[in-house]
Amino acid sequence: SQTIHQWPATLVQPVGSPLSLECTVEGTSNPNLYWYRQAAGRGLQLLFYSVGIGQISSEVPQNLSASRPQDRQFILSSKKLLLSDSGFYLCASRAAAREKLFFGSGTQLSVL
Amino acid sequence: AQSVTQPDIHITVSEGASLELRCNYSYGATPYLFWYVQSPGQGLQLLLKYFSGDTLVQGIKGFEAEFKRSQSSFNLRKPSVHWSDAAEYFCAVVPRAGGTSYGKLTFGQGTILTVHP
């Protein structure tokens, strides 16, 4: 099975500061990778997904960006954080030939 | 438009009572169907999934779900709830084939379950 490493677990950042959340995957090759966000009181929202190195699809217009510099590394970034970027961010991975989705432990981001 | 809906945002039950969490979907063809649970401070955990075959699916922790094509529903049930079942539950779908949504997991809004002793 896959193991998803996601860090940091908790992050408090001032408005206007940059952001970099990292996710790495073990146990599979060439996975489909996803970034989700759960804002307070709402369900999970898909932000980005990637089917391969350098291939990023954005689901919603926003202040964030994603990159996949290596096969099992997925990074969520922002140049300048907004208050509305606060939330719980989940990285997820799915092996190309299967449907089961594996999740990281998440990052709780508070923008103040 | 394609969507997955969990009508109940918050459900409260007493320990030992039965539970049913609703999930409805709107897709041209029946998607793959999943139920996930997120306990406080933990990541999402897969409870069960439906791909095809028997419409009553057994999952972990004593949960089951029934797929009803005529109602486009995939409701989660448990005969007797335990206090440790308190968590947020997500219904999710993956379209089977075709279009830009193929293979992408889409979650419902989630249902928060509170269990009273």
XYZ file of N, CA and C in Angstrom:
687
model
N 0.839 -1.190 0.000
C 0.000 0.000 0.000
C 0.883 1.252 0.000
N 0.259 2.366 -0.255
C 0.989 3.618 -0.348
C 1.091 4.297 1.016
N 2.121 5.085 1.154
C 2.275 5.957 2.319
C 2.448 7.379 1.819
N 1.670 8.281 2.372
C 1.725 9.674 1.964
C 2.333 10.492 3.107
N 3.407 11.166 2.815
C 4.041 12.035 3.811
C 3.687 13.479 3.476
N 3.115 14.153 4.440
C 2.686 15.523 4.208
C 3.148 16.368 5.383
N 3.740 17.490 5.098
C 4.203 18.383 6.172
C 4.203 19.832 5.709
N 4.112 20.760 6.700
C 3.997 20.493 8.140
C 2.567 20.132 8.525
N 2.352 19.683 9.727
C 1.020 19.325 10.197
C 0.205 20.574 10.522
N 0.876 21.576 11.041
C 0.210 22.825 11.425
C 1.063 23.997 10.978
N 0.394 25.025 10.489
C 1.137 26.191 10.001
C 0.322 27.443 10.249
N 0.970 28.426 10.824
C 0.347 29.729 11.028
C 1.183 30.759 10.286
N 0.557 31.451 9.349
C 1.291 32.378 8.501
C 0.572 33.728 8.438
N 1.315 34.823 8.349
C 0.668 36.135 8.191
C 0.183 36.329 6.763
N -0.826 37.157 6.629
C -1.323 37.529 5.299
C -0.184 38.125 4.483
N -0.098 37.723 3.233
C 0.920 38.256 2.354
C 2.213 37.459 2.327
N 2.348 36.492 3.199
C 3.562 35.676 3.226
C 3.445 34.534 2.218
N 4.572 33.942 1.831
C 4.512 32.820 0.884
C 4.174 31.511 1.584
N 3.830 30.525 0.765
C 3.451 29.218 1.291
C 4.088 28.123 0.459
N 4.513 27.068 1.150
C 4.959 25.870 0.447
C 4.625 24.659 1.304
N 3.701 23.854 0.809
C 3.347 22.603 1.461
C 3.834 21.464 0.588
N 4.467 20.482 1.230
C 5.055 19.407 0.448
C 4.400 18.060 0.758
N 4.323 17.260 -0.270
C 3.719 15.937 -0.160
C 4.601 14.970 -0.946
N 4.981 13.875 -0.302
C 5.732 12.844 -1.006
C 5.047 11.498 -0.808
N 5.195 10.642 -1.791
C 4.488 9.365 -1.826
C 5.486 8.224 -1.853
N 5.189 7.191 -1.088
C 5.975 5.958 -1.124
C 5.073 4.795 -1.493
N 5.631 3.797 -2.147
C 4.892 2.568 -2.377
C 4.242 2.428 -3.728
N 4.440 3.418 -4.588
C 3.878 3.314 -5.931
C 4.676 4.201 -6.871
N 4.513 3.950 -8.152
C 5.163 4.788 -9.154
C 4.114 5.417 -10.052
N 4.442 6.598 -10.522
C 3.569 7.313 -11.444
C 2.133 7.432 -10.920
N 1.967 7.852 -9.674
C 0.605 7.987 -9.154
C -0.087 9.232 -9.690
N -1.407 9.227 -9.595
C -2.173 10.462 -9.754
C -2.170 11.147 -8.391
N -1.821 12.405 -8.379
C -1.704 13.131 -7.108
C -2.716 14.262 -7.054
N -3.189 14.552 -5.837
C -4.259 15.534 -5.651
C -3.975 16.417 -4.437
N -4.386 17.662 -4.537
C -4.457 18.552 -3.381
C -5.916 18.904 -3.156
N -6.375 18.667 -1.899
C -7.725 19.027 -1.497
C -7.651 20.066 -0.393
N -8.714 20.840 -0.274
C -8.837 21.768 0.841
C -10.209 21.604 1.482
N -10.207 21.601 2.803
C -11.450 21.598 3.550
C -11.527 22.898 4.325
N -12.342 23.809 3.852
C -12.530 25.052 4.582
C -13.538 24.816 5.701
N -13.485 25.639 6.723
C -14.332 25.451 7.897
C -15.805 25.392 7.488
N -16.512 24.342 7.935
C -17.940 24.231 7.658
C -18.286 23.762 6.261
N -17.289 23.394 5.479
C -17.554 22.969 4.113
C -16.936 21.599 3.857
N -17.323 20.984 2.773
C -16.750 19.706 2.400
C -15.397 19.873 1.738
N -14.825 18.745 1.365
C -13.541 18.771 0.682
C -13.702 19.321 -0.723
N -12.750 20.137 -1.109
C -12.758 20.713 -2.444
C -11.461 20.341 -3.150
N -11.585 19.809 -4.352
C -10.391 19.479 -5.124
C -9.775 20.757 -5.666
N -8.480 20.961 -5.390
C -7.780 22.152 -5.852
C -6.976 21.870 -7.117
N -6.139 20.846 -7.060
C -5.262 20.496 -8.183
C -5.140 18.984 -8.285
N -4.900 18.514 -9.486
C -4.513 17.132 -9.641
C -3.458 17.011 -10.725
N -2.680 15.938 -10.613
C -1.550 15.754 -11.522
C -1.459 14.286 -11.924
N -1.328 14.055 -13.216
C -1.201 12.678 -13.704
C 0.243 12.325 -14.029
N 1.148 13.296 -13.919
C 2.545 13.012 -14.198
C 3.422 14.212 -13.903
N 4.720 14.014 -13.997
C 5.677 15.086 -13.714
C 5.385 16.293 -14.596
N 5.296 17.435 -13.968
C 5.078 18.674 -14.701
C 3.676 18.877 -15.232
N 2.778 17.928 -14.978
C 1.405 18.037 -15.482
C 0.473 18.380 -14.336
N -0.080 19.587 -14.374
C -0.937 20.063 -13.304
C -2.240 20.565 -13.896
N -3.349 20.149 -13.299
C -4.656 20.673 -13.677
C -5.259 21.366 -12.477
N -5.792 22.550 -12.719
C -6.389 23.331 -11.652
C -7.902 23.238 -11.754
N -8.544 22.948 -10.641
C -9.988 22.779 -10.629
C -10.730 24.074 -10.364
N -10.129 24.963 -9.595
C -10.817 26.208 -9.252
C -9.820 27.361 -9.336
N -10.282 28.518 -9.804
C -9.385 29.688 -9.822
C -9.096 30.131 -8.393
N -7.846 30.430 -8.117
C -7.507 30.736 -6.740
C -6.118 31.350 -6.661
N -5.729 31.584 -5.432
C -4.460 32.221 -5.128
C -3.328 31.211 -5.004
N -3.591 29.967 -5.232
C -2.609 28.919 -5.009
C -2.125 28.333 -6.332
N -0.977 27.666 -6.266
C -0.460 26.945 -7.425
C 0.128 25.624 -6.957
N 0.316 24.721 -7.876
C 0.880 23.420 -7.543
C 1.971 23.074 -8.542
N 2.902 22.258 -8.075
C 3.970 21.801 -8.967
C 4.309 20.353 -8.639
N 4.806 19.665 -9.644
C 5.211 18.266 -9.456
C 6.597 18.107 -10.074
N 7.618 18.421 -9.314
C 8.971 18.365 -9.852
C 9.520 16.953 -10.002
N 8.983 16.022 -9.216
C 9.395 14.627 -9.303
C 8.161 13.745 -9.305
N 8.358 12.485 -9.674
C 7.221 11.575 -9.852
C 6.360 11.468 -8.595
N 6.982 11.449 -7.436
C 6.243 11.235 -6.199
C 6.330 12.419 -5.250
N 6.429 13.595 -5.823
C 6.488 14.805 -5.023
C 5.500 15.817 -5.582
N 4.687 16.347 -4.690
C 3.638 17.282 -5.103
C 3.666 18.453 -4.137
N 3.776 19.663 -4.660
C 3.970 20.839 -3.820
C 2.842 21.834 -4.061
N 2.314 22.362 -2.983
C 1.283 23.401 -3.047
C 1.908 24.715 -2.590
N 1.728 25.771 -3.373
C 2.428 27.023 -3.105
C 1.521 28.220 -3.245
N 2.008 29.297 -2.645
C 1.385 30.599 -2.862
C 2.463 31.659 -2.714
N 2.380 32.709 -3.505
C 3.352 33.798 -3.381
C 2.938 34.742 -2.257
N 1.623 34.934 -2.122
C 1.098 35.831 -1.075
C -0.200 35.255 -0.541
N -0.189 34.820 0.691
C -1.365 34.203 1.289
C -2.459 35.235 1.577
N -3.700 34.766 1.423
C -4.879 35.557 1.784
C -5.537 34.934 3.007
N -6.348 35.711 3.688
C -7.081 35.170 4.841
C -7.934 33.972 4.424
N -8.493 34.048 3.235
C -9.386 32.986 2.752
C -8.647 31.708 2.414
N -7.317 31.723 2.458
C -6.558 30.499 2.208
C -6.506 29.598 3.434
N -6.968 30.087 4.552
C -6.993 29.260 5.764
C -7.848 28.025 5.528
N -7.399 26.911 6.087
C -8.166 25.685 5.945
C -7.285 24.475 6.183
N -7.880 23.329 5.945
C -7.181 22.059 6.134
C -6.874 21.498 4.760
N -5.588 21.280 4.481
C -5.145 20.846 3.159
C -4.718 19.388 3.205
N -5.267 18.638 2.260
C -4.972 17.219 2.185
C -4.317 16.883 0.857
N -3.233 16.122 0.933
C -2.623 15.561 -0.265
C -3.149 14.134 -0.406
N -3.383 13.700 -1.614
C -3.876 12.351 -1.848
C -3.187 11.749 -3.059
N -3.142 10.430 -3.058
C -2.472 9.723 -4.141
C -3.282 8.501 -4.556
N -3.297 8.264 -5.859
C -3.997 7.087 -6.366
C -3.135 6.462 -7.455
N -2.862 5.169 -7.296
C -2.112 4.457 -8.330
C -2.929 4.457 -9.615
N -2.266 4.575 -10.726
C -2.952 4.816 -11.990
C -3.998 3.764 -12.313
N -3.728 2.510 -11.938
C -4.620 1.432 -12.367
C -5.692 1.095 -11.329
N -5.777 1.800 -10.223
C -6.714 1.454 -9.156
C -7.495 2.675 -8.722
N -8.561 2.467 -7.984
C -9.399 3.563 -7.545
C -9.159 3.992 -6.112
N -8.542 3.168 -5.325
C -8.393 3.491 -3.909
C -7.515 4.713 -3.747
N -8.003 5.627 -2.946
C -7.304 6.886 -2.732
C -6.638 6.862 -1.358
N -5.361 7.203 -1.316
C -4.636 7.279 -0.054
C -4.404 8.748 0.284
N -4.614 9.081 1.549
C -4.487 10.466 1.970
C -3.313 10.660 2.910
N -2.731 11.847 2.851
C -1.790 12.262 3.873
C -2.535 12.663 5.129
N -1.803 13.037 6.153
C -2.414 13.395 7.439
C -2.913 14.829 7.459
N -2.594 15.601 6.448
C -3.156 16.939 6.335
C -2.315 18.024 6.972
N -2.549 19.246 6.527
C -1.912 20.438 7.095
C -3.000 21.432 7.448
N -3.021 21.840 8.699
C -3.955 22.862 9.147
C -3.277 24.219 8.997
N -3.745 24.999 8.045
C -3.151 26.310 7.760
C -4.044 27.420 8.298
N -3.461 28.264 9.110
C -4.170 29.445 9.609
C -3.441 30.678 9.100
N -4.162 31.515 8.382
C -3.592 32.756 7.869
C -4.146 33.897 8.705
N -3.261 34.653 9.338
C -3.687 35.693 10.263
C -3.338 37.084 9.746
N -25.999 19.015 -14.288
C -24.594 19.024 -13.925
C -24.290 17.828 -13.010
N -23.079 17.314 -13.119
C -22.692 16.190 -12.278
C -22.450 16.678 -10.856
N -22.972 15.907 -9.900
C -22.807 16.332 -8.507
C -23.017 15.157 -7.575
N -22.529 15.303 -6.369
C -22.798 14.355 -5.292
C -23.254 15.165 -4.096
N -24.353 14.734 -3.488
C -24.998 15.525 -2.446
C -25.207 14.698 -1.183
N -24.826 15.283 -0.074
C -25.169 14.731 1.230
C -26.122 15.727 1.890
N -27.405 15.405 1.938
C -28.396 16.401 2.382
C -28.262 16.818 3.837
N -27.714 15.946 4.664
C -27.644 16.216 6.098
C -26.260 16.715 6.469
N -26.196 17.949 6.974
C -24.903 18.501 7.372
C -24.483 17.945 8.723
N -25.473 17.762 9.621
C -25.167 17.343 10.972
C -26.253 16.382 11.437
N -25.833 15.231 11.980
C -26.765 14.252 12.533
C -26.326 13.894 13.940
N -27.304 13.821 14.846
C -27.018 13.427 16.224
C -27.830 12.177 16.549
N -27.157 11.172 17.087
C -27.836 9.937 17.490
C -27.338 9.533 18.870
N -28.119 8.701 19.514
C -27.707 8.150 20.804
C -26.900 6.881 20.572
N -25.980 6.631 21.477
C -25.184 5.408 21.368
C -26.099 4.193 21.408
N -25.849 3.263 20.483
C -26.685 2.079 20.398
C -27.814 2.200 19.398
N -28.120 3.406 18.973
C -29.180 3.614 17.989
C -28.663 3.285 16.596
N -29.603 3.096 15.676
C -29.217 2.845 14.292
C -28.907 4.165 13.592
N -28.176 4.052 12.479
C -27.718 5.238 11.759
C -27.907 5.049 10.269
N -28.344 6.115 9.607
C -28.343 6.126 8.148
C -27.904 7.498 7.677
N -26.854 7.544 6.874
C -26.358 8.786 6.279
C -26.663 8.739 4.788
N -27.255 9.825 4.304
C -27.723 9.834 2.927
C -26.695 10.389 1.961
N -26.719 9.830 0.755
C -25.855 10.298 -0.325
C -26.603 10.116 -1.631
N -26.696 11.176 -2.404
C -27.306 11.117 -3.729
C -26.326 11.661 -4.767
N -26.380 11.104 -5.957
C -25.467 11.563 -6.996
C -26.252 11.853 -8.269
N -25.652 12.669 -9.088
C -26.259 13.012 -10.363
C -25.194 12.890 -11.443
N -25.174 11.720 -12.098
C -24.228 11.457 -13.172
C -24.963 10.707 -14.276
N -24.470 10.830 -15.499
C -25.116 10.154 -16.608
C -25.093 8.639 -16.459
N -23.971 8.096 -16.019
C -23.830 6.669 -15.758
C -23.439 6.495 -14.309
N -23.827 5.371 -13.721
C -23.508 5.135 -12.316
C -22.004 5.211 -12.108
N -21.567 6.096 -11.226
C -20.126 6.194 -10.962
C -19.689 5.138 -9.960
N -18.386 5.048 -9.764
C -17.883 4.298 -8.620
C -18.250 5.091 -7.366
N -18.639 4.397 -6.308
C -19.157 5.065 -5.117
C -18.344 4.676 -3.886
N -18.109 5.659 -3.023
C -17.276 5.443 -1.846
C -17.876 6.154 -0.640
N -17.554 5.624 0.529
C -17.776 6.340 1.772
C -16.446 6.407 2.525
N -16.116 7.653 2.968
C -14.920 7.889 3.761
C -15.326 8.446 5.113
N -14.452 8.241 6.107
C -14.678 8.823 7.417
C -13.428 9.585 7.827
N -13.643 10.751 8.399
C -12.534 11.538 8.922
C -12.763 11.759 10.406
N -12.012 11.057 11.217
C -12.102 11.250 12.659
C -11.256 12.456 13.043
N -11.601 13.101 14.159
C -10.865 14.305 14.563
C -9.367 14.058 14.630
N -8.589 14.918 13.990
C -7.137 14.823 14.046
C -6.544 13.736 13.184
N -7.356 13.059 12.376
C -6.828 11.981 11.543
C -7.142 12.237 10.080
N -6.460 11.497 9.239
C -6.741 11.611 7.812
C -7.993 10.848 7.444
N -8.376 10.961 6.204
C -9.554 10.260 5.719
C -9.280 8.759 5.623
N -10.298 7.969 5.978
C -10.191 6.511 5.910
C -11.342 5.972 5.076
N -11.041 5.062 4.173
C -12.071 4.459 3.340
C -12.874 3.456 4.148
N -14.205 3.620 4.163
C -15.088 2.683 4.859
C -15.520 1.546 3.941
N -15.945 1.906 2.732
C -16.403 0.900 1.792
C -16.521 1.529 0.412
N -16.713 0.682 -0.592
C -16.825 1.160 -1.968
C -17.742 0.234 -2.751
N -18.330 0.787 -3.793
C -19.179 -0.002 -4.677
C -18.698 0.210 -6.103
N -18.388 -0.918 -6.781
C -18.017 -0.853 -8.188
C -19.095 -1.509 -9.051
N -19.532 -2.706 -8.652
C -20.552 -3.433 -9.381
C -20.976 -4.616 -8.529
N -21.985 -5.365 -9.008
C -22.389 -6.580 -8.313
C -23.410 -6.329 -7.222
N -23.286 -7.052 -6.147
C -24.230 -6.977 -5.027
C -24.392 -5.528 -4.586
N -25.633 -5.091 -4.510
C -25.883 -3.677 -4.202
C -25.749 -3.356 -2.729
N -25.656 -4.351 -1.886
C -25.421 -4.136 -0.466
C -23.951 -4.421 -0.191
N -23.243 -3.393 0.226
C -21.795 -3.488 0.391
C -21.435 -3.440 1.872
N -20.618 -4.373 2.279
C -20.146 -4.387 3.668
C -18.792 -3.683 3.762
N -18.620 -2.890 4.821
C -17.373 -2.192 5.005
C -16.746 -2.487 6.355
N -15.785 -1.655 6.699
C -15.116 -1.829 7.984
C -15.922 -1.179 9.093
N -15.593 -1.509 10.322
C -16.206 -0.916 11.517
C -17.703 -1.152 11.592
N -18.205 -2.191 10.952
C -19.618 -2.519 11.045
C -20.536 -1.720 10.147
N -19.971 -0.940 9.239
C -20.782 -0.138 8.327
C -21.167 -0.935 7.080
N -22.291 -0.563 6.499
C -22.716 -1.098 5.219
C -23.360 0.031 4.429
N -23.445 -0.148 3.133
C -24.105 0.841 2.287
C -24.878 0.109 1.207
N -25.993 0.697 0.798
C -26.818 0.089 -0.232
C -26.919 1.005 -1.441
N -26.570 0.484 -2.581
C -26.683 1.206 -3.840
C -28.083 0.989 -4.411
N -28.790 2.085 -4.696
C -30.111 2.017 -5.291
C -30.095 2.846 -6.569
N -30.061 2.148 -7.688
C -29.956 2.829 -8.975
C -31.167 3.720 -9.246
N -32.350 3.232 -8.903
C -33.588 3.977 -9.198
C -33.634 5.301 -8.442
N -32.953 5.361 -7.322
C -32.944 6.581 -6.506
C -31.635 7.340 -6.610
N -30.683 6.834 -7.388
C -29.347 7.444 -7.479
C -28.791 7.713 -6.086
N -28.888 6.690 -5.246
C -28.455 6.879 -3.858
C -27.474 5.799 -3.441
N -26.706 6.135 -2.430
C -25.734 5.204 -1.853
C -25.648 5.552 -0.373
N -26.650 5.142 0.385
C -26.750 5.522 1.790
C -25.932 4.605 2.686
N -25.313 5.193 3.664
C -24.469 4.466 4.626
C -25.291 4.134 5.862
N -25.143 2.899 6.375
C -25.930 2.496 7.533
C -25.042 1.765 8.545
N -25.533 1.827 9.791
C -24.926 1.019 10.845
C -26.025 0.680 11.841
N -26.189 -0.584 12.214
C -27.303 -0.987 13.072
C -27.221 -0.403 14.481
N -25.995 -0.273 15.004
C -25.837 0.194 16.382
C -24.576 1.056 16.462
N -24.769 2.316 16.737
C -23.665 3.273 16.714
C -22.899 3.255 18.035
N -21.601 3.372 17.924
C -20.721 3.451 19.094
C -20.213 4.881 19.226
N -19.848 5.255 20.447
C -19.379 6.631 20.657
C -18.175 6.945 19.768
N -17.354 5.939 19.471
C -16.161 6.165 18.652
C -16.492 6.417 17.179
N -17.775 6.266 16.813
C -18.173 6.549 15.435
C -18.345 8.042 15.179
N -18.288 8.846 16.214
C -18.423 10.290 16.032
C -17.292 10.798 15.146
N -17.662 11.411 14.037
C -16.670 11.820 13.035
C -17.415 12.525 11.921
N -16.677 12.910 10.883
C -17.308 13.458 9.695
C -17.228 12.406 8.591
N -18.337 12.216 7.898
C -18.445 11.177 6.884
C -18.648 11.815 5.516
N -17.882 11.313 4.554
C -17.933 11.844 3.201
C -18.328 10.754 2.220
N -19.322 11.066 1.411
C -19.640 10.250 0.258
C -18.795 10.776 -0.901
N -18.308 9.895 -1.740
C -17.471 10.331 -2.852
C -17.766 9.484 -4.077
N -17.522 10.071 -5.243
C -17.769 9.356 -6.499
C -16.591 9.517 -7.436
N -16.415 8.539 -8.301
C -15.463 8.614 -9.411
C -16.220 8.240 -10.671
N -16.334 9.148 -11.642
C -17.014 8.798 -12.891
C -16.321 7.617 -13.561
N -17.137 6.765 -14.183
C -16.578 5.532 -14.731
C -15.735 5.746 -15.973
N -16.210 6.563 -16.888
C -15.462 6.703 -18.135
C -15.916 7.928 -18.883
N -14.999 8.444 -19.674
C -15.349 9.522 -20.581
C -15.314 10.891 -19.963
N -14.969 11.880 -20.725
C -15.007 13.259 -20.285
C -13.807 13.629 -19.426
N -13.753 14.871 -19.088
C -12.609 15.363 -18.336
C -12.658 14.946 -16.869
N -13.807 14.445 -16.396
C -13.918 14.078 -14.989
C -13.506 12.643 -14.727
N -13.158 11.898 -15.767
C -12.855 10.482 -15.601
C -11.733 10.264 -14.599
N -11.999 9.388 -13.619
C -10.978 9.011 -12.657
C -10.811 9.968 -11.501
N -11.469 11.108 -11.510
C -11.285 12.081 -10.449
C -12.310 11.859 -9.343
N -11.808 11.888 -8.140
C -12.664 11.663 -6.976
C -13.318 12.980 -6.580
N -14.630 12.962 -6.472
C -15.373 14.146 -6.044
C -16.122 13.814 -4.767
N -15.989 14.672 -3.764
C -16.601 14.442 -2.469
C -17.894 15.223 -2.322
N -18.809 14.661 -1.514
C -19.954 15.424 -1.048
C -19.515 16.405 0.018
N -20.471 17.176 0.535
C -20.159 18.201 1.516
C -19.795 17.631 2.877
N -20.136 16.404 3.131
C -19.831 15.793 4.408
C -20.988 15.873 5.388
N -21.078 14.882 6.251
C -22.071 14.856 7.340
C -21.336 14.638 8.650
N -21.547 15.554 9.578
C -20.918 15.433 10.894
C -21.825 14.602 11.788
N -21.291 13.544 12.339
C -22.057 12.664 13.223
C -21.642 12.909 14.663
N -22.633 13.230 15.495
C -22.428 13.364 16.937
C -23.144 12.212 17.614
N -22.474 11.580 18.563
C -23.046 10.445 19.274
C -23.196 10.808 20.753
N -24.438 10.745 21.243
C -24.710 11.015 22.649
C -24.674 9.724 23.446
N -24.118 9.777 24.663
C -24.039 8.553 25.494
C -25.408 8.108 25.970
